[in-house]
Coordinates of C-alpha atoms in Angstrom, one line a residue:
Chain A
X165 CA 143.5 69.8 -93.3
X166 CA 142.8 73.4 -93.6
X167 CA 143.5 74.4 -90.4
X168 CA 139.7 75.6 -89.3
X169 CA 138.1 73.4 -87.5
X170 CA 134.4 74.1 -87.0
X171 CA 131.6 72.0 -84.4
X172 CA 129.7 70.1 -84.3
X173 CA 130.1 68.5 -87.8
X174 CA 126.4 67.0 -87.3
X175 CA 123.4 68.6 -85.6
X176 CA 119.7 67.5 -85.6
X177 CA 116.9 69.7 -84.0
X178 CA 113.0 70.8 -84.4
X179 CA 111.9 73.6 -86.0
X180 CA 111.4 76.9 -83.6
X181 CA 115.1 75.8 -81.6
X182 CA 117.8 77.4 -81.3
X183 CA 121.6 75.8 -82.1
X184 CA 124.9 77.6 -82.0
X185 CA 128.4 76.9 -84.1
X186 CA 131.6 77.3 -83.3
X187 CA 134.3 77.7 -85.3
X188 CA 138.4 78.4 -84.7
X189 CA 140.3 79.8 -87.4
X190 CA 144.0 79.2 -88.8
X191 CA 146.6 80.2 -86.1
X192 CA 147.3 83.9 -87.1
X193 CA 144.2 84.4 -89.3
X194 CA 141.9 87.5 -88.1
X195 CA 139.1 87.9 -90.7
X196 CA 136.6 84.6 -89.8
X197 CA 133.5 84.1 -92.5
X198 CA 130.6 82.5 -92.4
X199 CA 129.1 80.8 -95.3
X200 CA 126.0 79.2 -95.8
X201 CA 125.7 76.0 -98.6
X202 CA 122.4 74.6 -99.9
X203 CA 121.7 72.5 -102.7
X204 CA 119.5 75.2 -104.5
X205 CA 121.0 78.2 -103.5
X206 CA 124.9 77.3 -103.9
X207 CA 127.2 79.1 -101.3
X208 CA 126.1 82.1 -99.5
X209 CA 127.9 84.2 -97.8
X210 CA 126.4 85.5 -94.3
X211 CA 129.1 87.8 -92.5
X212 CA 132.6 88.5 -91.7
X213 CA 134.7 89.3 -88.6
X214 CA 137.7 90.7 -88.6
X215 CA 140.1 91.1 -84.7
X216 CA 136.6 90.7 -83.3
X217 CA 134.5 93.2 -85.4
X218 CA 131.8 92.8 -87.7
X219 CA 133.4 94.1 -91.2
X220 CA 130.8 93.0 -93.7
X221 CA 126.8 91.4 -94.3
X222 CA 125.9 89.2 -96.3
X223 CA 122.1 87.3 -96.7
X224 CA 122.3 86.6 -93.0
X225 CA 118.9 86.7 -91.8
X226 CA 117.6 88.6 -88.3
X227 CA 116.9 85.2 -86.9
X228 CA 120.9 84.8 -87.1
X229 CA 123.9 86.4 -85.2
X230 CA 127.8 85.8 -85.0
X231 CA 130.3 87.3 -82.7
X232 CA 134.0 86.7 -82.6
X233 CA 135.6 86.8 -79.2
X234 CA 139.1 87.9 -78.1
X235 CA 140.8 84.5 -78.8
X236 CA 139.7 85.2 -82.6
X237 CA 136.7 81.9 -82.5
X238 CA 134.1 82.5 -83.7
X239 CA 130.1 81.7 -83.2
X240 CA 127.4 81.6 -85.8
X241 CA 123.9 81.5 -83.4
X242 CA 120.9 80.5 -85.3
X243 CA 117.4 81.2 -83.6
X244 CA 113.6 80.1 -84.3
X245 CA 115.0 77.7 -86.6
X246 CA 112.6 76.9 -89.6
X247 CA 113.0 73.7 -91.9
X248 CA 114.3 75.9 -94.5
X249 CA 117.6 77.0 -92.6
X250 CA 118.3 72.7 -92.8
X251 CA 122.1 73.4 -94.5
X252 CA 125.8 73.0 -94.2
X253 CA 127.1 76.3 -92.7
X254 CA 131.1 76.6 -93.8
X255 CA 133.0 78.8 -91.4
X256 CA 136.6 80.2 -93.0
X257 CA 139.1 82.3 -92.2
X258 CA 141.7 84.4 -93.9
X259 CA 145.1 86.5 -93.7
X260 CA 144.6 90.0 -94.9
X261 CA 143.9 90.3 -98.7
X262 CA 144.8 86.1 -98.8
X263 CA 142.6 83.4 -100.1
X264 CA 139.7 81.7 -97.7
X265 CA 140.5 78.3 -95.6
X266 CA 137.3 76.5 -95.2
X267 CA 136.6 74.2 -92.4
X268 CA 134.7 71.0 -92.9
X269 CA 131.2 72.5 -92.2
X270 CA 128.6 71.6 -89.9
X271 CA 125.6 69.9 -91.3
X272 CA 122.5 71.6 -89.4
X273 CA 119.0 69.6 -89.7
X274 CA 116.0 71.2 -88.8
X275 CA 112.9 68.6 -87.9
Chain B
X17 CA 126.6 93.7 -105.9
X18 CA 128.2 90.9 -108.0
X19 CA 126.5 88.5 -109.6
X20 CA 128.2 84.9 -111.3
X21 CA 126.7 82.2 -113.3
X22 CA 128.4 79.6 -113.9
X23 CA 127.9 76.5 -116.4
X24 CA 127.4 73.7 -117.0
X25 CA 125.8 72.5 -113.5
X26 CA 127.5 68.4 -113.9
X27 CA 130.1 67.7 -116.6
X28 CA 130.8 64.4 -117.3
X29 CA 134.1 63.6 -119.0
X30 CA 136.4 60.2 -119.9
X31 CA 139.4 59.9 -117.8
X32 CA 141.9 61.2 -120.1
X33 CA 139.7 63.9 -121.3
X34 CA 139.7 67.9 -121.1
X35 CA 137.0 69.8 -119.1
X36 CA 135.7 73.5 -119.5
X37 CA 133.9 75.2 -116.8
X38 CA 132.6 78.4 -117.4
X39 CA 131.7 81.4 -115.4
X40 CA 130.8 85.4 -115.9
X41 CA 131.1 87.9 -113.5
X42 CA 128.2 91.4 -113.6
X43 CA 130.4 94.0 -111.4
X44 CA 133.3 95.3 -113.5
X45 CA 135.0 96.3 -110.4
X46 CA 135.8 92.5 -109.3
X47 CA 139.6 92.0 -109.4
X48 CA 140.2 88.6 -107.9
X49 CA 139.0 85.2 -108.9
X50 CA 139.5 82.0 -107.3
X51 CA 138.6 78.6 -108.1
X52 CA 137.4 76.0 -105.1
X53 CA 137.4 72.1 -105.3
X54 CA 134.9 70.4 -103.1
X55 CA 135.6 66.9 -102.4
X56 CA 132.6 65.0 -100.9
X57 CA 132.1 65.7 -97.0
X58 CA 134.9 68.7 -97.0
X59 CA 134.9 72.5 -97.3
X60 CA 135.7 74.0 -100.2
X61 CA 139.4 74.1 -101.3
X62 CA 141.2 76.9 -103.9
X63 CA 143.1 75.1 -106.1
X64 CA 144.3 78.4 -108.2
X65 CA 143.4 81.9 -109.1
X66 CA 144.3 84.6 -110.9
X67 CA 143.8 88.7 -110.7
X68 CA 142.4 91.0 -112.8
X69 CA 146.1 92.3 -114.4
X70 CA 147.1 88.6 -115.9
X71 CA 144.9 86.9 -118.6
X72 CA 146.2 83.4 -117.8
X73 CA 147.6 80.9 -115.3
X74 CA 148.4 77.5 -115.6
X75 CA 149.2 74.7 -112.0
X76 CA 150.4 71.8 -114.1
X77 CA 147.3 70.2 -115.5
X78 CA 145.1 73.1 -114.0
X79 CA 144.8 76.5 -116.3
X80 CA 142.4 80.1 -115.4
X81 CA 141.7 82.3 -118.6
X82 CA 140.1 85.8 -118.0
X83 CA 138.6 88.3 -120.2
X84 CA 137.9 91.2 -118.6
X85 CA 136.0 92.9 -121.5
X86 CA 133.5 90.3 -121.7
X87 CA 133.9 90.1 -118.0
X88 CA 134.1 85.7 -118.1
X89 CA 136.6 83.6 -116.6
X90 CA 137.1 79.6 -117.3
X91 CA 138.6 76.5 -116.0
X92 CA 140.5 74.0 -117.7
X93 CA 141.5 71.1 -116.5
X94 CA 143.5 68.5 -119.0
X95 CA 144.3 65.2 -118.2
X96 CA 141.3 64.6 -116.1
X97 CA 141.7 61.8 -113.3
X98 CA 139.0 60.2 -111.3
X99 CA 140.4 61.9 -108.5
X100 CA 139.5 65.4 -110.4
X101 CA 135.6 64.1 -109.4
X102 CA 134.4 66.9 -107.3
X103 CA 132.3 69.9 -107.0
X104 CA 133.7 72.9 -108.4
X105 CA 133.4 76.7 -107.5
X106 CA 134.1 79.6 -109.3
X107 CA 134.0 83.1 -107.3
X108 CA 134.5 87.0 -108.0
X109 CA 135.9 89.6 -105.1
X110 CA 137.2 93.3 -105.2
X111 CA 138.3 95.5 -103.0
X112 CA 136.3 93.8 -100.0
X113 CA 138.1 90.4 -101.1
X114 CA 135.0 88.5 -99.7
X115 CA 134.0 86.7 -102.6
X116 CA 130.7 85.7 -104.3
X117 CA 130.4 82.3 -105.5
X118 CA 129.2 80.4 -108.6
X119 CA 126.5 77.6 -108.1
X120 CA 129.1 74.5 -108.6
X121 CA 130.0 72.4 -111.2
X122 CA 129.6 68.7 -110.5
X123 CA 132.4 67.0 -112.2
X124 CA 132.3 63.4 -113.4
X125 CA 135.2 61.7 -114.3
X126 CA 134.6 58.2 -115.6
X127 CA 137.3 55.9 -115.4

């Protein structure tokens, strides 16, 4: 158990919806990632928070945003959802300058 | 920004036997380079790593070789069990330590 636990680990919908993500970090970690996996495109990184500020981009398209709130979780909001965005989406979390602690995903599948 | 390849895509091996997994880097800044096991169903996990001032580090049956000049890194794992089965990431980072990932090795390991 890596300590970030990310939900919900399943989600079905139709194309043009819109789903949100939540993810908690390790107790004490303040930089939150999100990642997104697909079989032809390997892992991707979208963006990072860090203490509740965006600190880097990645290939995180417009139709996607993230925040992360004062209690350090974190949400990954995915909008007009196409077939294409049908992934698993890995949040993680770090201490500063440490390795990444992935959660168990959350399969998204878009209809 | 960084770019890394990694090869072969599956490896299939005999329980017993050695396995190589190979990746290159393209920014000559990266300085940090982890390794990720992904079991089936769970995030990705960093089983070892190794920095850009240090050629080589061996975890008991796990070993990370860098050459900086020819900017490649490699995996070697000896002794391979079934329970070595997994995917496997290779990644790069510098100063932003958010690192860019390899497309994943699928590793076989036939009892």
């Amino acid at each position: 158990d890596s300590g970030v636990t990310q939900t919900p680990k399943h989600l079905i919908t139709a194309t043009g919806q819109r789903v949100t993500l939540r993810c908690s970090p390790r107790s004490g970690d303040l930089s939150v990632y999100w990642y997104q996996q697909s079989l032809d495109q390997g892992l991707q990184f979208l963006i990072q928070y860090y203490n509740g500020e965006e600190r880097a981009k990645g290939n995180i398209l417009e139709r996607f945003s993230a925040q992360q709130f004062p209690d350090l979780h974190s949400e990954l909001n995915l909008s007009s959802l196409e077939l294409g965005d049908s992934a698993l989406y890995f949040c993680a979390s770090s201490p500063p300058a440490g390795e990444l602690f992935f959660g168990e995903g959350s399969r998204l599948t878009v209809l | 920004g960084e770019n890394v390849e990694q090869h072969p895509s599956t490896l299939s091996v005999q329980e017993g036997d050695s396995a190589v997994i190979k990746c290159t880097y393209s920014d000559s800044a990266s300085n940090y380079f982890p390794w990720y096991k992904q079991e089936l169903g769970k995030g990705p996990q960093l089983i070892i790593d190794i920095r850009s001032n240090v050629g080589e580090k061996k975890d008991q049956r796990i070993a990370v070789t860098l050459n900086k000049t020819a900017k490649h890194f490699s995996l070697h794992i000896t002794e391979t069990q079934p329970e070595d089965s997994a995917v496997y990431f290779c990644a790069a980072s510098g100063g932003s330590y958010i690192p860019t990932f390899g497309r994943g090795t699928s590793l076989i390991v036939h009892p």
